[in-house]
Amino acid sequence: GRNAGDLGKPSISGDLPTDLLDAETRAQADHPDILSARAAERAANQAFNTLQAGVLPTLALSLSANTKAATGTSQDKDELAAQLVFSSPLLSTNATRSTARKVAASYRQAKLDRAEATRKVGVGAREAFRNWEATAIRLAAVSTEIEAFRLVAKGIASEAQFGQKTTLDLLDAEKDVNDAELSLVTAEHNQLLAAFRLKAAIGGLTAEKLGLGDVLGALSDMPAPQNPFYTTFPFQRRTTTD
């Protein structure tokens, strides 16, 4: 085995919400589920513009040029032609109406999904904040309790010196102190977990918020993957130059 390293309590980067409203506001602004639902709603709304562009009138312009060189100079000629075509649908087809209904239904569904995501994230943020508050109160209570047990143990140790308390009483008091210290470690652990759960509930555990967004660098800066053909068949690639 290995010797234990640093057993210090890890710290939480960034500040935590101060109240329920602050937690819900942060969650609705930064939570990935809400951001994803908003993006899906915008994409569904953009489908209306795509459908509208498909039924709008169109104007097409085409140009062509032709040169004819014959033996006689009188028969040489240059031809230049231009064509302008305007088209517009006169009546909406069944396919267009069906697509419009489908797009409208998708957009309404996206709006409902965004509202549901907002509701769930808000409920989760409030619940996580209440749990974090409960662990903080529990930690304060355990800290007060351990101080009381230490004072009791100190008093019993003093009384044991004058024969008013037995060794068994002193051992019981020390056991109470040890149990309280274990409860303190558990309370600190629970508060730390609750704090991280609160950070996750308000969208604070993303790679960008944790400073991990640029670990791999931009996708455009990454080298292209090697062609699997040359990995399987390691032939030398032939290059030609003019």
Short mmCIF file of C-alpha atoms in Angstrom, two decimals, residues 13-108:
data_model
loop_
_atom_site.label_atom_id
_atom_site.label_comp_id
_atom_site.label_asym_id
_atom_site.label_seq_id
_atom_site.Cartn_x
_atom_site.Cartn_y
_atom_site.Cartn_z
CA SER A 13 -14.36 27.09 -6.66
CA GLY A 14 -16.78 29.95 -7.16
CA ASP A 15 -19.44 31.31 -4.86
CA LEU A 16 -22.64 29.51 -3.94
CA PRO A 17 -26.13 31.04 -4.07
CA THR A 18 -27.20 33.06 -1.08
CA ASP A 19 -30.92 32.24 -1.18
CA LEU A 20 -33.54 30.26 -3.09
CA LEU A 21 -34.20 33.03 -5.60
CA ASP A 22 -30.51 33.40 -6.37
CA ALA A 23 -30.17 29.65 -6.89
CA GLU A 24 -33.16 29.49 -9.22
CA THR A 25 -32.03 32.55 -11.18
CA ARG A 26 -28.55 31.14 -11.74
CA ALA A 27 -29.93 27.76 -12.75
CA GLN A 28 -32.30 29.25 -15.31
CA ALA A 29 -29.44 31.28 -16.79
CA ASP A 30 -26.64 28.71 -16.93
CA HIS A 31 -28.01 25.17 -16.63
CA PRO A 32 -27.10 23.05 -19.69
CA ASP A 33 -30.59 21.52 -19.89
CA ILE A 34 -32.20 24.94 -20.27
CA LEU A 35 -29.58 26.13 -22.74
CA SER A 36 -30.15 22.99 -24.80
CA ALA A 37 -33.93 23.45 -24.70
CA ARG A 38 -33.61 27.08 -25.81
CA ALA A 39 -31.36 26.07 -28.69
CA ALA A 40 -33.87 23.40 -29.75
CA GLU A 41 -36.65 26.00 -29.66
CA ARG A 42 -34.65 28.39 -31.83
CA ALA A 43 -33.91 25.58 -34.27
CA ALA A 44 -37.60 24.71 -34.47
CA ASN A 45 -38.45 28.36 -35.06
CA GLN A 46 -35.84 28.55 -37.80
CA ALA A 47 -37.69 25.75 -39.61
CA PHE A 48 -40.49 28.28 -40.28
CA ASN A 49 -38.04 30.50 -42.16
CA THR A 50 -36.80 27.51 -44.12
CA LEU A 51 -40.34 26.52 -45.07
CA GLN A 52 -41.21 30.09 -46.01
CA ALA A 53 -38.13 30.38 -48.20
CA GLY A 54 -39.20 27.22 -50.03
CA VAL A 55 -42.55 28.68 -51.12
CA LEU A 56 -41.44 32.22 -51.97
CA PRO A 57 -41.12 33.35 -55.60
CA THR A 58 -37.76 32.70 -57.21
CA LEU A 59 -35.86 34.60 -59.86
CA ALA A 60 -33.17 32.85 -61.89
CA LEU A 61 -30.72 34.48 -64.28
CA SER A 62 -28.58 32.51 -66.72
CA LEU A 63 -26.00 33.79 -69.20
CA SER A 64 -24.37 31.94 -72.09
CA ALA A 65 -21.78 32.94 -74.68
CA ASN A 66 -20.74 31.20 -77.91
CA THR A 67 -18.07 32.01 -80.44
CA LYS A 68 -18.02 30.52 -83.95
CA ALA A 69 -14.89 30.83 -86.10
CA ALA A 70 -15.30 29.63 -89.71
CA THR A 71 -12.94 29.70 -92.68
CA GLY A 72 -14.55 32.82 -94.05
CA THR A 73 -14.50 35.93 -91.97
CA SER A 74 -18.07 36.79 -92.93
CA GLN A 75 -19.34 33.66 -91.16
CA ASP A 76 -17.54 34.35 -87.88
CA LYS A 77 -19.95 35.32 -85.13
CA ASP A 78 -20.21 35.76 -81.38
CA GLU A 79 -23.42 34.88 -79.60
CA LEU A 80 -24.43 36.09 -76.15
CA ALA A 81 -27.70 34.95 -74.60
CA ALA A 82 -29.36 35.88 -71.32
CA GLN A 83 -32.36 34.23 -69.73
CA LEU A 84 -34.39 35.51 -66.81
CA VAL A 85 -36.89 33.09 -65.26
CA PHE A 86 -39.42 34.10 -62.61
CA SER A 87 -41.42 31.40 -60.88
CA SER A 88 -43.97 31.55 -58.11
CA PRO A 89 -46.31 28.93 -56.67
CA LEU A 90 -49.94 29.74 -57.36
CA LEU A 91 -51.50 27.31 -54.89
CA SER A 92 -50.15 25.60 -51.81
CA THR A 93 -49.90 21.87 -52.24
CA ASN A 94 -50.90 19.20 -49.77
CA ALA A 95 -47.25 18.47 -49.13
CA THR A 96 -46.61 22.11 -48.23
CA ARG A 97 -49.57 22.24 -45.87
CA SER A 98 -48.50 18.97 -44.26
CA THR A 99 -44.97 20.28 -43.78
CA ALA A 100 -46.31 23.50 -42.27
CA ARG A 101 -48.42 21.57 -39.75
CA LYS A 102 -45.43 19.40 -38.88
CA VAL A 103 -43.18 22.42 -38.37
CA ALA A 104 -45.80 24.14 -36.21
CA ALA A 105 -46.23 21.02 -34.09
CA SER A 106 -42.47 20.68 -33.66
CA TYR A 107 -42.21 24.31 -32.59
CA ARG A 108 -45.01 23.95 -30.03
#
